[in-house]
Tab-separated table of C-alpha atoms and ligand atoms in Angstrom:
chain	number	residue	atom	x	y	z
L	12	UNK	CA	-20.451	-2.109	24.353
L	13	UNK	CA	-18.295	-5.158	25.074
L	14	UNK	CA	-14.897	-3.719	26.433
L	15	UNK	CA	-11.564	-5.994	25.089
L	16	UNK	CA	-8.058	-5.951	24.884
L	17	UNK	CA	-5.729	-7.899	22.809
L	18	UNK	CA	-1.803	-7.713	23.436
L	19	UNK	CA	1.269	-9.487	21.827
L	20	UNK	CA	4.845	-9.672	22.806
L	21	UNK	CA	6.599	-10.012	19.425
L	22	UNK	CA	6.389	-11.653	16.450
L	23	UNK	CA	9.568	-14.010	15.605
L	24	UNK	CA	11.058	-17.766	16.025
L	25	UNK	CA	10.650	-17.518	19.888
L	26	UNK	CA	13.039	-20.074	21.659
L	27	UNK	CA	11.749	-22.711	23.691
L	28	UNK	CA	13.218	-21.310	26.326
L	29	UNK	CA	11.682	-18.544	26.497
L	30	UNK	CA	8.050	-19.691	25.180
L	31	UNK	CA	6.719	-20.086	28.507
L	32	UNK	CA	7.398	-16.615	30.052
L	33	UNK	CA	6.234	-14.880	26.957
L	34	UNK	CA	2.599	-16.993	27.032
L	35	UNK	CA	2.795	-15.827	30.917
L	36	UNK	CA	3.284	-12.544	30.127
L	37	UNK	CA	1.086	-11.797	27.351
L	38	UNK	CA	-1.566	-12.742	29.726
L	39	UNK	CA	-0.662	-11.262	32.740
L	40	UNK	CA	-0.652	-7.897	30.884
L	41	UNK	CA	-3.960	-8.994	28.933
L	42	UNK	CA	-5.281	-9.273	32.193
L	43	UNK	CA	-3.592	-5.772	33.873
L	44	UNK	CA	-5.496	-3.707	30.635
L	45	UNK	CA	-8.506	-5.464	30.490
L	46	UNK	CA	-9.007	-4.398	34.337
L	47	UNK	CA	-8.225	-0.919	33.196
L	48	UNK	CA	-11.219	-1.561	30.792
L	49	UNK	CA	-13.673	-3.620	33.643
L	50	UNK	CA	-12.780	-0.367	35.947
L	51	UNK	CA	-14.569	2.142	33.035
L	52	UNK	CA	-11.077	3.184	32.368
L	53	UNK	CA	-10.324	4.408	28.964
L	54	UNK	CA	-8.797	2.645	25.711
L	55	UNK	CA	-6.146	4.572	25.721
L	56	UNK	CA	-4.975	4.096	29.710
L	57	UNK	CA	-5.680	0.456	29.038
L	58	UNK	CA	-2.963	-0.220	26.446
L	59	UNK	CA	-0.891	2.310	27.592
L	60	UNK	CA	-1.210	-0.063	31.260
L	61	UNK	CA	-0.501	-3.247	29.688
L	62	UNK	CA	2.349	-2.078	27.516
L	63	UNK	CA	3.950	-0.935	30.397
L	64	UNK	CA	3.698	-4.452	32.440
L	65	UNK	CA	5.349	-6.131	29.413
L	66	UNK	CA	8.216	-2.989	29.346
L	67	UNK	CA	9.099	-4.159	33.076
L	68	UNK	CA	8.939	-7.363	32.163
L	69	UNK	CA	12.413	-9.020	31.029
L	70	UNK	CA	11.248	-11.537	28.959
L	71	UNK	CA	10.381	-8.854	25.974
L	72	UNK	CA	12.192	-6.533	24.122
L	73	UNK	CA	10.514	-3.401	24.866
L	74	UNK	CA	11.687	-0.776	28.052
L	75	UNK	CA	13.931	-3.760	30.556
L	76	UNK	CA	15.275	-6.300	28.333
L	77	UNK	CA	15.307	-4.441	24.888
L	78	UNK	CA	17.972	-5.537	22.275
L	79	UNK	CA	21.279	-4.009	22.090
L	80	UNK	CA	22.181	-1.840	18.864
L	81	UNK	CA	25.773	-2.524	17.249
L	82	UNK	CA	27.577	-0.255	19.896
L	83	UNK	CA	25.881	-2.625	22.446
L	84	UNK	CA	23.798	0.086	23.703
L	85	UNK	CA	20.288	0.312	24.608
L	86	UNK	CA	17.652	2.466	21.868
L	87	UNK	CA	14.246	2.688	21.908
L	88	UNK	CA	10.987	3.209	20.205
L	89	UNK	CA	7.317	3.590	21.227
L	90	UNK	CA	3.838	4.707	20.202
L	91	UNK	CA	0.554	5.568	21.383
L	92	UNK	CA	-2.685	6.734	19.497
L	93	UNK	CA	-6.337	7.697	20.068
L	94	UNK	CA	-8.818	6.207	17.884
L	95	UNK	CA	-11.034	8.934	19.090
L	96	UNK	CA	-9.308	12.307	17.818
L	97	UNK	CA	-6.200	10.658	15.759
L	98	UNK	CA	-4.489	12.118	18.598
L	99	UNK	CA	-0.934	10.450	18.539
L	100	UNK	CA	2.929	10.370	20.451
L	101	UNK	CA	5.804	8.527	19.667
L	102	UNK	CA	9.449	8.341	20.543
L	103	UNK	CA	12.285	7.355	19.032
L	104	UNK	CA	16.153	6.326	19.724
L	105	UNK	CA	15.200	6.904	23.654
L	106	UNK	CA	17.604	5.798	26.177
L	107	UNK	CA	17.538	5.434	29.957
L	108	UNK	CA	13.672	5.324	30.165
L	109	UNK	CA	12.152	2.351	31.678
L	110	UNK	CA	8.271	3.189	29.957
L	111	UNK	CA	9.179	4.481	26.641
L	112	UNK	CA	4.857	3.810	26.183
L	113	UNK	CA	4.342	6.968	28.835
L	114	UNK	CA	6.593	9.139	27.261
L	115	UNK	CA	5.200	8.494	23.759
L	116	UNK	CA	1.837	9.898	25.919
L	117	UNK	CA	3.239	12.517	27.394
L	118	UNK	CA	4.228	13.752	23.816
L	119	UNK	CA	0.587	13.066	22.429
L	120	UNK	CA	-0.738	14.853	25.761
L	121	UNK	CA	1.399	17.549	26.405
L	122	UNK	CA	3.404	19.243	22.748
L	123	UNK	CA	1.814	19.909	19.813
L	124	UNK	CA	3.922	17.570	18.434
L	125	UNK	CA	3.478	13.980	17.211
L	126	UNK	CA	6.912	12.254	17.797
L	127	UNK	CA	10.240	13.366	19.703
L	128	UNK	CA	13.661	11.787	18.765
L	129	UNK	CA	17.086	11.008	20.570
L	130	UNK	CA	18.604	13.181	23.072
L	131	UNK	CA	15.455	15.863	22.409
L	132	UNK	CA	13.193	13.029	23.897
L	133	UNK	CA	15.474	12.472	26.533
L	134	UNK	CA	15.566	15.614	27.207
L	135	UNK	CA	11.763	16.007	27.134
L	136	UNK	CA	11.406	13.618	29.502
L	137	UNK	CA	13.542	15.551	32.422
L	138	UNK	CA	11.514	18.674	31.473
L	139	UNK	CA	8.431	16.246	32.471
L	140	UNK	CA	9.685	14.889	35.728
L	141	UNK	CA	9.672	11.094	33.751
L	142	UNK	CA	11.524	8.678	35.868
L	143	UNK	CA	14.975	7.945	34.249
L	144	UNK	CA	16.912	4.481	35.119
L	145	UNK	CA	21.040	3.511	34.513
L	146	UNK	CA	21.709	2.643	30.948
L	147	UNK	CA	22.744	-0.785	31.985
L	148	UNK	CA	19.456	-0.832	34.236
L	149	UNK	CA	17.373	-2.293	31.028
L	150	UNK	CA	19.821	-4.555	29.579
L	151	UNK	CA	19.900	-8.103	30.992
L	152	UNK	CA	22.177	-10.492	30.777
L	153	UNK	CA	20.544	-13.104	28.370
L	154	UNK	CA	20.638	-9.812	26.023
L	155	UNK	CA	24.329	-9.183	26.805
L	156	UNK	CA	24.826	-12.587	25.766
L	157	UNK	CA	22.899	-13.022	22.973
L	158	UNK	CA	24.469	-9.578	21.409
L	159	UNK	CA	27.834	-11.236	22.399
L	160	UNK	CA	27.145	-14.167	20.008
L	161	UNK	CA	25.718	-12.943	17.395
L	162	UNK	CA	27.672	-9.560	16.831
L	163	UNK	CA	30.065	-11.532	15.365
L	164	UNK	CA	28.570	-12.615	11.856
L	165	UNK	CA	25.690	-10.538	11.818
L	166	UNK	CA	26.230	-7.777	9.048
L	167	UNK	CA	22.628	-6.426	10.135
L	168	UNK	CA	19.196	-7.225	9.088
L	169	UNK	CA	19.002	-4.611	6.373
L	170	UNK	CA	21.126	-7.326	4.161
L	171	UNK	CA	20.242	-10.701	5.546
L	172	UNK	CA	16.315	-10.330	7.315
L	173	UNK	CA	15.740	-13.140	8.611
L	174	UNK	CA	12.805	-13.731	11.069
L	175	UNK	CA	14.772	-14.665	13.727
L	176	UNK	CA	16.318	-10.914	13.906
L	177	UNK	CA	13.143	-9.445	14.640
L	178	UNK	CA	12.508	-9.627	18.625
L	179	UNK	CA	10.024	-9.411	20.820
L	180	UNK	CA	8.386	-6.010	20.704
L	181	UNK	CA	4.734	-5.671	22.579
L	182	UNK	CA	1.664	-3.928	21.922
L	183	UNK	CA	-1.612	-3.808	22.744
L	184	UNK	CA	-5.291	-2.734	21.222
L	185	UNK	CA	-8.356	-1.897	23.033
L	186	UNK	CA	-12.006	-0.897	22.840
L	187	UNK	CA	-12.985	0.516	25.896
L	188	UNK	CA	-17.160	0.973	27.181
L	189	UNK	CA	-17.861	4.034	25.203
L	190	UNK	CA	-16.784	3.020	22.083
L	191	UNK	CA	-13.493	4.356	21.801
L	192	UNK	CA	-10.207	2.341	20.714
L	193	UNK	CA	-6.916	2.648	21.035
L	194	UNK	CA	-3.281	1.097	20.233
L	195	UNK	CA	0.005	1.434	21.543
L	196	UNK	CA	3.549	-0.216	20.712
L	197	UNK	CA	6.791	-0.219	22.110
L	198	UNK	CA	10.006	-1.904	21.212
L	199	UNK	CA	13.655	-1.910	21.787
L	200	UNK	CA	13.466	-2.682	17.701
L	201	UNK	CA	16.319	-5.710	16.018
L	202	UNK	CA	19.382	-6.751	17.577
L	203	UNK	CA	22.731	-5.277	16.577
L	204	UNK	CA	20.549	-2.356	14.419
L	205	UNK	CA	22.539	0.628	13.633
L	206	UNK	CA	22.940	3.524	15.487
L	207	UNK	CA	19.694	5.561	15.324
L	208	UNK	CA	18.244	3.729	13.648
L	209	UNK	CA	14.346	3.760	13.948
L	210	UNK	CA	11.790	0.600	13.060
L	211	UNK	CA	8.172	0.353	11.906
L	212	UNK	CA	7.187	1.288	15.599
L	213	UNK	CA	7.444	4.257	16.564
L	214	UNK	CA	5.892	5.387	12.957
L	215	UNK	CA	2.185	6.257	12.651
L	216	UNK	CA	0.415	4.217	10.372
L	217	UNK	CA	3.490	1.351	10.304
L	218	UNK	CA	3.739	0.093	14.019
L	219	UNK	CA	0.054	1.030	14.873
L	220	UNK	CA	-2.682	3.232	14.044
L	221	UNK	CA	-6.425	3.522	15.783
L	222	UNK	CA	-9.145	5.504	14.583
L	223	UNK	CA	-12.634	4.648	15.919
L	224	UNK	CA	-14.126	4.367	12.566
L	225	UNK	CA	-12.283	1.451	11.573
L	226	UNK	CA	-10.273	0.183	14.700
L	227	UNK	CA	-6.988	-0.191	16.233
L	228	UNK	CA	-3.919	-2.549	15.022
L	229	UNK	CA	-0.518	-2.761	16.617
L	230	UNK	CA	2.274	-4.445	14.132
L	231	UNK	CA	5.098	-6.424	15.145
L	232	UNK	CA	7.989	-7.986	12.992
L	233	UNK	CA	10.653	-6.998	10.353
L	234	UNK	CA	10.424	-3.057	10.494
L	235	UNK	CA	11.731	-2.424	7.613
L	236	UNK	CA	9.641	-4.543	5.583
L	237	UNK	CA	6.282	-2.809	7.951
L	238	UNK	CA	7.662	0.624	6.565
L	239	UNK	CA	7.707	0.149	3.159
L	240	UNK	CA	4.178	-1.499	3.051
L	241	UNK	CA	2.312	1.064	6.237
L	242	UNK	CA	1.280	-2.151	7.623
L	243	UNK	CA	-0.753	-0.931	10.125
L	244	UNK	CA	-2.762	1.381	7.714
L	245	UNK	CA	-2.976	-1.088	5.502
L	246	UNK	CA	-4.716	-3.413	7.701
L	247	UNK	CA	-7.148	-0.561	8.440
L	248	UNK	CA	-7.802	0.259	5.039
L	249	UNK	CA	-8.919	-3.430	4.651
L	250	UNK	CA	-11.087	-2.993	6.896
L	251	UNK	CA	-12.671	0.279	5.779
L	252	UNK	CA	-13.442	-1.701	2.519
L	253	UNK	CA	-15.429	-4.111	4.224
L	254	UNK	CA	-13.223	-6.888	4.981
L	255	UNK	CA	-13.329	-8.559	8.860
L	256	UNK	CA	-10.185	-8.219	10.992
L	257	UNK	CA	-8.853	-11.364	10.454
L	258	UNK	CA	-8.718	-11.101	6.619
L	259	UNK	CA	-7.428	-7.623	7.038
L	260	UNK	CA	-4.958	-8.724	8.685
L	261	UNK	CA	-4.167	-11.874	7.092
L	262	UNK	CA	-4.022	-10.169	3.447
L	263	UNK	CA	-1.949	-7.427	4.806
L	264	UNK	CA	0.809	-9.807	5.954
L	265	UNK	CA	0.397	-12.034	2.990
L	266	UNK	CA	0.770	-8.732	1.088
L	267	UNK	CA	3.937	-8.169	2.824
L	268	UNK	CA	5.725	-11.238	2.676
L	269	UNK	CA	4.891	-11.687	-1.301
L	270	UNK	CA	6.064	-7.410	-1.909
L	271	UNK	CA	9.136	-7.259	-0.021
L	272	UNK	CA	9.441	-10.703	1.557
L	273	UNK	CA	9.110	-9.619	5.219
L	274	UNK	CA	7.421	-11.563	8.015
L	275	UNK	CA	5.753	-10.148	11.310
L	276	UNK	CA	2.169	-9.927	12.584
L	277	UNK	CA	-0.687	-7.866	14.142
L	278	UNK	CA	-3.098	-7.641	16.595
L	279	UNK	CA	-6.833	-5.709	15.747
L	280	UNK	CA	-9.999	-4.872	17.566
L	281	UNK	CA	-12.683	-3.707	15.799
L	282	UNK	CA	-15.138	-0.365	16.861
L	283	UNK	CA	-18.063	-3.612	17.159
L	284	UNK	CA	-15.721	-5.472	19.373
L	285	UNK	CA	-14.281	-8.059	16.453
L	286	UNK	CA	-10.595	-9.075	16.984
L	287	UNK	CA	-7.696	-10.499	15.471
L	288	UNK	CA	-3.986	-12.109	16.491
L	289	UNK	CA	-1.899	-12.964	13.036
L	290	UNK	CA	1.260	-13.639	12.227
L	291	UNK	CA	3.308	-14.782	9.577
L	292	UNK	CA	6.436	-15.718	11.564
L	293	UNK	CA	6.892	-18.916	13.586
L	294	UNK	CA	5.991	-17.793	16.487
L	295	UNK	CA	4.148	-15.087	18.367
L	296	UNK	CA	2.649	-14.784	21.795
L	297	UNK	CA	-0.499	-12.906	22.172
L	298	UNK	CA	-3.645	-12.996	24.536
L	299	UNK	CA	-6.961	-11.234	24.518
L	300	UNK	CA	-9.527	-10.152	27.031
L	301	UNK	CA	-13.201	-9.943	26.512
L	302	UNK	CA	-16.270	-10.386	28.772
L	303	UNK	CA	-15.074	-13.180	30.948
L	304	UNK	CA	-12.743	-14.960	29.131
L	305	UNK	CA	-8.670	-14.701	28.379
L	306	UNK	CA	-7.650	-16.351	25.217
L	307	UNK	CA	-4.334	-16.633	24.241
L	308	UNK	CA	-2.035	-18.098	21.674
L	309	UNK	CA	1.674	-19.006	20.540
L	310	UNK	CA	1.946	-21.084	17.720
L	311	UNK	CA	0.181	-20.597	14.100
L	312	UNK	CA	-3.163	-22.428	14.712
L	313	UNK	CA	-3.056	-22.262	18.561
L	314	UNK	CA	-6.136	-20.736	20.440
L	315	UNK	CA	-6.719	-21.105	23.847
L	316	UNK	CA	-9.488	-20.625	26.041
L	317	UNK	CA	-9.765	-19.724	29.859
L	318	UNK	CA	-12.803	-18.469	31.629
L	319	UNK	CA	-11.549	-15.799	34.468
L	320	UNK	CA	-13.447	-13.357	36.608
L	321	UNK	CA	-11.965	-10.164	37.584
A	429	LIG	N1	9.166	-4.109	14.437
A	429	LIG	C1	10.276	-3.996	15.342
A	429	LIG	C2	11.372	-3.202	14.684
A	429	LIG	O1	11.681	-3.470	13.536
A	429	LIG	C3	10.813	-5.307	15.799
A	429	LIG	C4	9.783	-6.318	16.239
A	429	LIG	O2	8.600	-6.161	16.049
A	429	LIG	O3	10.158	-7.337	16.826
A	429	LIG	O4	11.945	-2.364	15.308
């Protein structure tokens, strides 16, 4: 079985500015999994490692550098979930936690439960020993900035969606040596959002889903447009009818920008080791990992190729 990873860090009109950093990063945390996978590690610690590189990294929103909600505070959401046993964790509305992605599996591994919310995660987390940080630890000053202009004339995506609001969130899919696969997602969800509230992410079967008869998909994009549609199981269900990957996942986002006019994208590996990166937005920076070579990706048609030995 030929072990690979894919990641992304968000699908949306990335700036110039920061187009660079997020290409860098995708990588770096393509790379950080797929040595998980090289390693005989499992699908599940792979994604969960690479989510976590892009949570410390500032360039995504997702654990340092999230987006501010419209009280300029810090909320957010992540999931996890075994494409073995449809074992699953999420968290939502999380604050002061610095690897939302390790919480989330710390809910699949230790409750009986399949998401915690709020303070009760927070709280969860103490009970757990999970590291905690300052509030203002994960915001960063681009952010604070950014929230600065645009608080102003925003009235908040649920009116006006436009592509541009959605920001940044990562993920990452995996099939590890045995056959298993995996997904995780974690986001600081859209800029200026309301108070509690909680995207696709988080949300089995919207933000991701994995089940090894089918494979894995992490979503990205306009969460409220991924909810209504169960993006994620709706690229899976593609799939299970016989389509490849990439038209799953192509259909699914045509499906969603036609039915509720929302934009975003998704990354899938298949149980047989297929894979996809799709998007519907401008932009969205994604790499993948298999045997020896790292490709990655920005722009619509963009696919790059670099040989790399670990
Ligand atoms: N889907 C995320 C949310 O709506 C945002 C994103 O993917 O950029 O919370």
């Amino acid at each position: 079985m030929s072990a690979v990873i894919v990641v992304h860090g968000g699908a949306w009109a990335i700036p110039d500015e920061l187009a660079q950093a997020s290409v860098d990063g995708v990588k770096s945390a393509a790379c950080q999994g797929f040595s998980v996978l090289k390693g005989g590690g499992s699908a599940l610690d792979a994604v969960e490692a690479a989510v976590r590189m892009m949570e410390d990294n500032t360039v995504f929103n997702a654990g340092h550098g999230a987006t501010l909600n419209n009280n300029g505070d810090v909320e957010l959401d992540a999931i996890i979930m075994d494409g073995k046993t449809l074992a699953c964790g999420a968290v939502s509305s999380v604050k002061n936690i610095a690897n939302p992605v390790s919480l989330a599996r710390a809910v699949m591994d230790k409750t009986s439960h399949v998401m915690l919310t709020g303070s009760g995660a927070n709280q969860f987390a103490e009970s757990m020993g999970v590291e905690t940080v300052p509030t203002d630890a994960l915001v960063t000053e681009y952010e604070r900035k950014e929230w600065e202009k645009h608080k102003t004339y925003v009235n908040g995506v649920m009116e006006d969606f436009n592509a541009q609001w959605a920001h940044d969130t990562v993920g990452a899919v995996a099939l590890d040596c045995t056959g298993n696969v995996a997904c995780a997602t974690s986001t600081g969800g859209i800029r200026n959002k309301k108070i509690g509230r909680v995207g696709d992410s988080p949300v089995i079967g919207s933000g991701g889903y994995a089940d090894n008869f089918s494979g894995a998909v992490s979503c990205t994009g306009h969460g409220e447009s991924i909810l209504k549609v169960t993006l994620a199981r709706l690229i899976v269900s593609h799939i299970e009818q016989g389509k490849s990957v990439s038209d799953a996942s192509q259909l699914s986002l045509q499906y969603m920008g036609e039915r509720v006019h929302g934009a975003g994208g998704s990354i899938v590996v298949s149980p047989s080791g297929q894979w996809a990166a799709t998007f519907t937005t401008e932009r969205m920076a994604w790499a993948a990992a298999q045997q020896d070579e790292l490709w990655y990706g920005l722009e619509p048609s963009q696919r790059n190729k670099e040989h790399f030995s670990q």
